[in-house]
Short mmCIF file of C-alpha atoms and ligand atoms in Angstrom, two decimals:
data_model
loop_
_atom_site.label_atom_id
_atom_site.label_comp_id
_atom_site.label_asym_id
_atom_site.label_seq_id
_atom_site.Cartn_x
_atom_site.Cartn_y
_atom_site.Cartn_z
CA MET F 26 110.22 132.70 126.12
CA PRO F 27 110.76 136.20 124.68
CA ALA F 28 113.60 138.30 126.15
CA ARG F 29 112.65 139.49 129.60
CA ARG F 30 111.61 143.04 130.40
CA THR F 31 109.10 144.45 132.86
CA VAL F 32 105.75 145.95 131.94
CA PRO F 33 103.74 147.49 134.79
CA PHE F 34 99.98 147.04 134.99
CA VAL F 35 99.57 150.80 134.82
CA ASP F 36 102.04 153.68 134.58
CA LEU F 37 100.65 156.84 136.16
CA GLY F 38 104.05 158.54 135.92
CA TRP F 39 103.60 158.95 132.16
CA GLN F 40 100.41 161.00 132.70
CA THR F 41 101.84 162.99 135.58
CA ALA F 42 104.83 164.03 133.46
CA ARG F 43 102.48 165.48 130.85
CA ILE F 44 100.55 167.71 133.25
CA ARG F 45 103.25 168.30 135.87
CA ALA F 46 103.98 171.97 135.25
CA GLU F 47 100.31 172.85 134.95
CA ALA F 48 99.28 170.78 137.97
CA ASP F 49 102.06 172.26 140.10
CA ALA F 50 100.89 175.79 139.23
CA ALA F 51 97.23 174.93 139.82
CA ILE F 52 98.00 173.25 143.16
CA ALA F 53 100.06 176.29 144.16
CA ARG F 54 97.04 178.50 143.43
CA VAL F 55 94.87 176.34 145.70
CA ILE F 56 97.50 176.57 148.45
CA ASP F 57 97.96 180.32 147.99
CA THR F 58 94.21 180.94 148.24
CA SER F 59 93.59 178.28 150.94
CA GLY F 60 90.83 176.88 148.75
CA PHE F 61 91.29 173.40 150.13
CA ILE F 62 87.74 172.06 150.37
CA LEU F 63 85.37 172.59 147.40
CA GLY F 64 86.07 176.29 146.54
CA ASP F 65 86.97 177.86 143.20
CA ALA F 66 89.02 174.95 141.88
CA ALA F 67 86.18 172.51 142.57
CA ASP F 68 83.57 174.86 141.05
CA ALA F 69 85.66 175.15 137.90
CA PHE F 70 86.15 171.40 137.63
CA GLU F 71 82.48 170.66 138.27
CA ARG F 72 81.51 173.01 135.45
CA ALA F 73 84.10 171.55 133.10
CA PHE F 74 83.18 167.94 133.84
CA ALA F 75 79.41 168.58 133.61
CA SER F 76 79.99 170.08 130.19
CA TYR F 77 82.26 167.18 129.17
CA CYS F 78 79.60 164.66 130.24
CA GLU F 79 76.86 166.72 128.55
CA VAL F 80 74.86 167.01 131.78
CA GLU F 81 73.53 169.99 133.73
CA HIS F 82 75.06 169.23 137.12
CA CYS F 83 78.26 167.70 138.44
CA LEU F 84 78.89 167.52 142.20
CA GLY F 85 82.40 166.69 143.37
CA VAL F 86 82.56 164.29 146.32
CA GLY F 87 85.14 162.36 148.31
CA ASN F 88 85.36 159.18 146.21
CA GLY F 89 83.41 157.00 143.79
CA THR F 90 81.79 154.84 146.46
CA ASP F 91 80.42 157.94 148.21
CA ALA F 92 79.22 159.19 144.83
CA LEU F 93 77.17 156.00 144.40
CA GLU F 94 75.76 156.21 147.92
CA LEU F 95 74.93 159.91 147.67
CA ALA F 96 73.26 159.41 144.30
CA PHE F 97 71.03 156.65 145.68
CA GLU F 98 70.29 158.61 148.84
CA ALA F 99 69.44 161.80 146.96
CA ALA F 100 67.12 159.82 144.70
CA GLY F 101 65.34 158.43 147.76
CA VAL F 102 66.52 154.84 147.28
CA GLY F 103 66.82 153.28 150.73
CA ALA F 104 65.25 150.79 153.11
CA GLY F 105 62.64 148.57 151.50
CA ALA F 106 63.89 149.23 147.97
CA GLU F 107 65.43 146.65 145.67
CA VAL F 108 68.25 147.72 143.38
CA ILE F 109 69.21 145.51 140.45
CA LEU F 110 72.91 145.34 139.58
CA PRO F 111 75.27 142.99 137.76
CA ALA F 112 76.92 140.17 139.74
CA ASN F 113 80.22 140.97 137.99
CA THR F 114 81.22 144.38 139.23
CA PHE F 115 83.58 145.95 141.73
CA ALA F 116 82.30 145.46 145.29
CA ALA F 117 81.61 149.19 145.69
CA THR F 118 78.50 149.08 143.49
CA ALA F 119 76.87 146.52 145.77
CA GLU F 120 78.29 148.11 148.94
CA ALA F 121 76.61 151.42 148.11
CA VAL F 122 73.24 149.72 147.61
CA ALA F 123 73.52 147.90 150.94
CA ARG F 124 74.88 150.99 152.76
CA VAL F 125 71.81 153.06 151.89
CA GLY F 126 69.69 150.27 153.33
CA ALA F 127 68.40 148.89 150.03
CA THR F 128 68.59 145.27 148.91
CA PRO F 129 71.05 144.37 146.15
CA VAL F 130 69.39 142.12 143.57
CA LEU F 131 72.06 140.60 141.37
CA VAL F 132 71.71 139.56 137.75
CA ASP F 133 74.04 137.82 135.32
CA CYS F 134 76.04 139.44 132.51
CA THR F 135 76.45 138.76 128.80
CA ASP F 136 79.66 137.92 126.91
CA ASP F 137 80.60 141.58 126.56
CA PHE F 138 80.81 141.61 130.41
CA LEU F 139 77.83 144.00 130.64
CA ILE F 140 74.61 143.57 132.61
CA SER F 141 72.09 141.22 130.99
CA VAL F 142 68.97 143.11 129.97
CA GLU F 143 67.00 139.84 130.04
CA GLY F 144 68.32 139.23 133.55
CA VAL F 145 67.04 142.66 134.59
CA ALA F 146 63.62 141.99 133.07
CA ASP F 147 63.40 138.73 135.06
CA ALA F 148 64.52 140.37 138.32
CA LEU F 149 61.90 143.16 138.36
CA THR F 150 59.50 143.09 141.31
CA PRO F 151 57.06 145.64 142.74
CA ARG F 152 59.88 146.69 145.10
CA THR F 153 62.40 147.45 142.37
CA ARG F 154 63.36 151.12 142.66
CA ALA F 155 66.59 151.34 140.68
CA VAL F 156 68.98 149.61 138.31
CA ALA F 157 72.73 150.19 138.49
CA ALA F 158 74.08 150.13 134.95
CA VAL F 159 77.81 149.50 135.38
CA HIS F 160 79.88 150.60 132.37
CA LEU F 161 82.37 147.87 133.09
CA TYR F 162 85.97 148.02 131.82
CA GLY F 163 85.24 151.20 129.83
CA GLN F 164 82.21 150.48 127.67
CA ALA F 165 78.64 151.55 128.24
CA ALA F 166 75.95 149.20 129.46
CA PRO F 167 72.90 149.13 127.14
CA VAL F 168 71.06 151.90 129.01
CA GLU F 169 68.40 152.45 126.32
CA ALA F 170 67.54 148.72 126.33
CA LEU F 171 67.37 148.79 130.14
CA ARG F 172 65.04 151.78 129.95
CA ALA F 173 62.80 149.90 127.55
CA VAL F 174 62.37 147.02 130.03
CA VAL F 175 62.17 148.98 133.30
CA GLY F 176 60.04 151.93 132.10
CA GLU F 177 60.22 155.53 133.26
CA ASP F 178 59.48 155.08 136.96
CA ILE F 179 62.57 153.11 137.88
CA LEU F 180 65.77 155.05 138.45
CA ILE F 181 68.68 154.18 136.17
CA LEU F 182 71.96 154.96 137.88
CA GLU F 183 75.13 154.70 135.85
CA ASP F 184 78.23 153.45 137.63
CA ALA F 185 80.55 155.40 135.37
CA ALA F 186 83.73 154.86 137.41
CA GLN F 187 85.43 153.02 134.55
CA SER F 188 83.93 154.84 131.58
CA GLN F 189 85.05 158.48 131.57
CA GLY F 190 84.88 159.61 127.95
CA ALA F 191 83.07 156.50 126.66
CA ARG F 192 80.08 157.07 124.41
CA ARG F 193 77.10 154.95 123.43
CA ASN F 194 75.27 155.72 120.19
CA GLY F 195 77.15 159.02 120.19
CA GLU F 196 76.06 160.01 123.68
CA MET F 197 78.43 160.46 126.59
CA THR F 198 78.30 158.08 129.54
CA GLY F 199 77.43 159.94 132.72
CA GLY F 200 74.42 161.41 130.93
CA LEU F 201 72.68 158.27 129.71
CA GLY F 202 70.61 157.51 132.82
CA ASP F 203 68.85 159.53 135.53
CA VAL F 204 71.98 159.97 137.60
CA ALA F 205 75.59 158.82 137.36
CA ALA F 206 78.39 158.26 139.82
CA THR F 207 82.03 158.26 138.91
CA SER F 208 85.37 157.78 140.62
CA PHE F 209 88.62 159.67 140.14
CA TYR F 210 90.72 157.08 141.95
CA PRO F 211 94.24 157.61 140.56
CA GLY F 212 94.14 154.58 138.25
CA LYS F 213 90.83 155.45 136.55
CA ASN F 214 90.89 156.97 133.05
CA LEU F 215 90.54 160.39 134.73
CA GLY F 216 92.43 160.03 137.99
CA ALA F 217 93.24 162.47 140.80
CA PHE F 218 96.29 162.50 143.07
CA GLY F 219 94.23 160.77 145.76
CA ASP F 220 90.59 159.85 146.33
CA ALA F 221 87.85 161.81 144.57
CA GLY F 222 84.53 161.20 142.83
CA ALA F 223 81.48 162.93 141.39
CA VAL F 224 77.72 162.65 140.86
CA MET F 225 76.25 163.79 137.54
CA THR F 226 72.62 164.49 136.70
CA ASP F 227 70.25 166.70 134.73
CA ASP F 228 67.81 166.69 137.65
CA ALA F 229 68.13 169.98 139.56
CA ALA F 230 66.37 168.71 142.70
CA LEU F 231 68.54 165.60 142.87
CA ALA F 232 71.67 167.73 142.36
CA ASP F 233 70.56 170.03 145.14
CA SER F 234 70.15 167.09 147.52
CA VAL F 235 73.63 165.76 146.72
CA ARG F 236 75.06 169.25 147.21
CA LYS F 237 73.58 169.25 150.72
CA LEU F 238 74.12 165.61 151.64
CA ARG F 239 77.85 165.80 150.84
CA ASN F 240 78.22 168.82 153.14
CA HIS F 241 76.52 167.90 156.44
CA GLY F 242 73.09 168.43 154.99
CA GLY F 243 73.39 172.07 153.99
CA ILE F 244 75.01 174.46 151.57
CA ALA F 245 75.64 177.36 153.92
CA ARG F 246 77.65 176.84 157.10
CA TYR F 247 75.63 175.59 160.12
CA GLU F 248 72.49 175.18 158.07
CA HIS F 249 71.64 171.48 158.33
CA SER F 250 68.41 170.84 156.51
CA LEU F 251 69.12 167.17 155.77
CA LEU F 252 70.89 164.43 157.71
CA GLY F 253 74.07 164.62 155.70
CA ARG F 254 77.68 163.61 155.96
CA ASN F 255 81.10 164.86 154.95
CA SER F 256 82.16 163.87 151.44
CA ARG F 257 83.51 166.85 149.54
CA LEU F 258 85.94 167.27 146.68
CA ASP F 259 89.31 168.76 147.69
CA GLY F 260 90.54 171.84 145.83
CA ILE F 261 93.90 170.22 145.12
CA GLN F 262 92.25 167.14 143.58
CA ALA F 263 89.96 169.36 141.52
CA ALA F 264 92.96 171.31 140.22
CA VAL F 265 94.69 168.11 139.13
CA LEU F 266 91.49 166.80 137.53
CA SER F 267 90.98 170.00 135.54
CA ALA F 268 94.52 169.73 134.20
CA LYS F 269 94.03 166.07 133.23
CA LEU F 270 90.55 166.57 131.75
CA GLU F 271 92.14 168.56 128.90
CA HIS F 272 93.98 165.39 127.87
CA LEU F 273 91.29 162.80 128.52
CA ASP F 274 90.11 162.34 124.92
CA GLU F 275 93.66 162.10 123.62
CA TRP F 276 94.60 159.61 126.35
CA ASN F 277 91.47 157.53 125.70
CA GLN F 278 92.43 157.43 122.01
CA LEU F 279 95.85 156.08 123.02
CA ARG F 280 94.06 153.36 125.01
CA ARG F 281 91.95 152.50 121.95
CA ASP F 282 95.09 152.42 119.81
CA ALA F 283 96.76 150.11 122.32
CA ALA F 284 93.66 147.88 122.30
CA ALA F 285 93.85 147.70 118.50
CA VAL F 286 97.52 146.71 118.77
CA TYR F 287 96.70 143.87 121.19
CA GLY F 288 93.92 142.88 118.80
CA GLU F 289 96.40 142.57 115.92
CA LEU F 290 99.04 140.81 117.98
CA LEU F 291 96.59 138.26 119.39
CA ASP F 292 94.20 137.96 116.47
CA GLY F 293 93.59 134.51 115.08
CA ASP F 294 94.71 132.69 118.21
CA GLU F 295 91.58 130.89 119.30
CA ARG F 296 93.14 130.17 122.70
CA VAL F 297 92.58 133.82 123.67
CA GLN F 298 89.18 135.52 123.53
CA LEU F 299 89.54 139.23 122.92
CA PRO F 300 87.21 141.82 124.48
CA VAL F 301 83.91 142.23 122.66
CA VAL F 302 82.82 145.79 121.90
CA ALA F 303 79.02 145.96 121.89
CA ASP F 304 77.21 147.61 118.98
CA GLY F 305 77.04 151.39 119.30
CA ASN F 306 79.80 151.59 121.90
CA GLU F 307 82.94 153.69 121.82
CA HIS F 308 85.06 151.80 124.34
CA VAL F 309 87.67 153.64 126.43
CA PHE F 310 89.48 150.50 127.64
CA HIS F 311 89.86 151.34 131.28
CA LEU F 312 90.83 147.66 131.37
CA TYR F 313 91.81 145.32 128.54
CA VAL F 314 90.34 141.99 129.59
CA VAL F 315 90.92 138.77 127.67
CA ARG F 316 89.66 135.26 128.41
CA VAL F 317 91.88 132.19 128.55
CA ALA F 318 91.36 128.57 129.67
CA ASP F 319 93.98 127.70 132.36
CA ARG F 320 93.89 131.25 133.78
CA GLU F 321 95.83 130.67 137.05
CA ARG F 322 98.81 129.26 135.17
CA VAL F 323 98.69 132.07 132.59
CA LEU F 324 98.52 134.72 135.32
CA ALA F 325 101.42 133.15 137.23
CA GLY F 326 103.46 132.98 134.00
CA LEU F 327 102.81 136.63 133.15
CA THR F 328 103.76 137.68 136.67
CA GLU F 329 106.89 135.54 136.52
CA ALA F 330 107.83 137.25 133.24
CA GLY F 331 107.64 140.70 134.88
CA ILE F 332 104.25 141.61 133.44
CA GLY F 333 101.71 143.32 135.69
CA ALA F 334 98.50 141.45 134.89
CA GLY F 335 95.37 141.54 137.08
CA ILE F 336 91.94 139.98 137.54
CA HIS F 337 88.89 142.21 137.59
CA TYR F 338 87.36 140.63 139.55
CA PRO F 339 88.35 137.29 141.04
CA LYS F 340 84.88 136.64 142.50
CA PRO F 341 81.40 137.83 141.56
CA ILE F 342 79.60 139.76 144.29
CA HIS F 343 77.46 136.84 145.55
CA LEU F 344 80.56 134.72 146.26
CA LEU F 345 82.26 137.39 148.39
CA PRO F 346 82.10 136.80 152.16
CA ALA F 347 80.73 140.31 152.72
CA PHE F 348 77.68 139.47 150.59
CA ARG F 349 76.93 136.07 152.05
CA PHE F 350 73.78 137.65 153.50
CA LEU F 351 72.33 137.68 149.98
CA ALA F 352 72.17 133.88 150.25
CA GLN F 353 72.94 133.39 146.56
CA GLY F 354 75.14 130.33 146.30
CA GLU F 355 77.54 129.09 143.67
CA GLY F 356 75.83 128.34 140.36
CA ARG F 357 73.35 131.20 140.67
CA PHE F 358 74.97 133.41 138.00
CA PRO F 359 76.76 130.94 135.74
CA ARG F 360 78.16 133.36 133.18
CA ALA F 361 79.61 135.78 135.72
CA GLU F 362 81.05 132.82 137.65
CA ARG F 363 82.60 131.30 134.56
CA LEU F 364 84.07 134.60 133.34
CA ALA F 365 85.64 135.15 136.75
CA THR F 366 87.72 132.00 136.22
CA GLU F 367 88.80 132.94 132.67
CA ILE F 368 89.55 136.68 132.71
CA VAL F 369 92.96 138.34 132.74
CA SER F 370 93.50 142.09 132.50
CA LEU F 371 96.61 142.91 130.45
CA PRO F 372 98.69 146.06 130.97
CA MET F 373 96.73 148.99 129.50
CA TYR F 374 97.45 152.71 129.83
CA PRO F 375 98.26 155.69 127.69
CA GLY F 376 102.01 155.55 127.16
CA ILE F 377 102.38 151.77 126.87
CA THR F 378 104.89 151.11 124.08
CA LEU F 379 104.61 148.82 121.09
CA ASP F 380 107.61 146.85 122.37
CA ASP F 381 105.91 146.39 125.75
CA GLN F 382 102.75 145.16 124.04
CA ARG F 383 104.74 142.78 121.81
CA TYR F 384 106.40 141.36 124.90
CA VAL F 385 103.05 140.92 126.64
CA ALA F 386 101.46 139.26 123.58
CA GLU F 387 104.43 136.96 122.92
CA THR F 388 104.63 135.96 126.57
CA LEU F 389 100.90 135.32 126.70
CA ARG F 390 101.02 133.13 123.58
CA SER F 391 103.97 131.19 124.93
CA LEU F 392 101.94 130.38 128.06
CA LEU F 393 98.84 129.05 126.31
C1 LIG X 179 86.59 152.32 141.25
C2 LIG X 179 85.19 151.89 141.19
C3 LIG X 179 84.26 152.30 142.16
C4 LIG X 179 84.62 152.99 143.44
O1 LIG X 179 85.37 154.12 143.35
P1 LIG X 179 86.26 154.61 144.60
O2 LIG X 179 86.64 155.98 144.19
O3 LIG X 179 87.43 153.70 144.67
O4 LIG X 179 85.43 154.58 145.81
C5 LIG X 179 82.93 151.95 141.98
N1 LIG X 179 82.54 151.21 140.93
C6 LIG X 179 83.41 150.77 139.99
C7 LIG X 179 82.90 149.97 138.83
C8 LIG X 179 84.77 151.09 140.10
O5 LIG X 179 85.62 150.64 139.18
#
């Protein structure tokens, strides 16, 4: 066993230190102007993030799950509709589909952890209204290949919660489909100081609906043209996000550098399968996920050695109790099921040191 140290799963303190002075000043401005809900800080962030994602509209909302729901709702995806999504995703993707009254139709993934285009082709029915392309772990799903099989009439929604800054064939995620939803949960590549999220689109009518739906169905006070809800971006969160957005590309590069370091340290050991980057993708390594045989023992050993490792996610959607109503039993999505037993997410964040990564790699090897 290598000499013991501790390596957290993620270290948000490193990022905070780099924007602290600027964030403090920006938060003070929000407080001084009482711009707590939406307001100038949110307007500024929405403009900056729309431009970053190369889309026309960005609407700040309460969190990533709301962003997914509002995007579906604004696009008219609801009762009677089927929405195709990967079985291996965070529960929120499927929750949003079910919460708008649509039926989640799961499909398997490929070895790069992304949605299987063949699976989508097989799952299409006359009721299919949308496909949720989840850019899992920080690399883009093959949106152009999905478009080729679903055609122009089916909505492609990007779940871009894990992919801020990731590109596919040179184009920014968040602008690859018809509409995108993202999350600024603190641990995401672009994280707020609390819950926050956004919807991105080039479609002005869809953007207008989200703008209303997030604010009790109207833009002006007491004007309720739609049956809406309350899911708005806070000024303080927007101020923090604007400060962090300036650093996002640099921080994503540090993640890629750290991924390359793991690649070197673990290369050639056939007992560990390294993450596969699909052709055309610029990965932003929200998570660095490897595959090992005896995963439970490896995970316990890493934890024991003071290393914050995780599993994303322990069970595919159809095996979660909340989704028992889908009546899709074990064996239905063999690749997603198998990957769920083999995956381990290693510590990954801007600011992780070479010594930390050496310790993680040495400990991992010693456990195999
Ligand atoms: C984080 C995440 C969400 C949900 O975001 P919240 O802000 O936590 O609601 C949705 N989908 C994926 C893939 C995520 O990683």
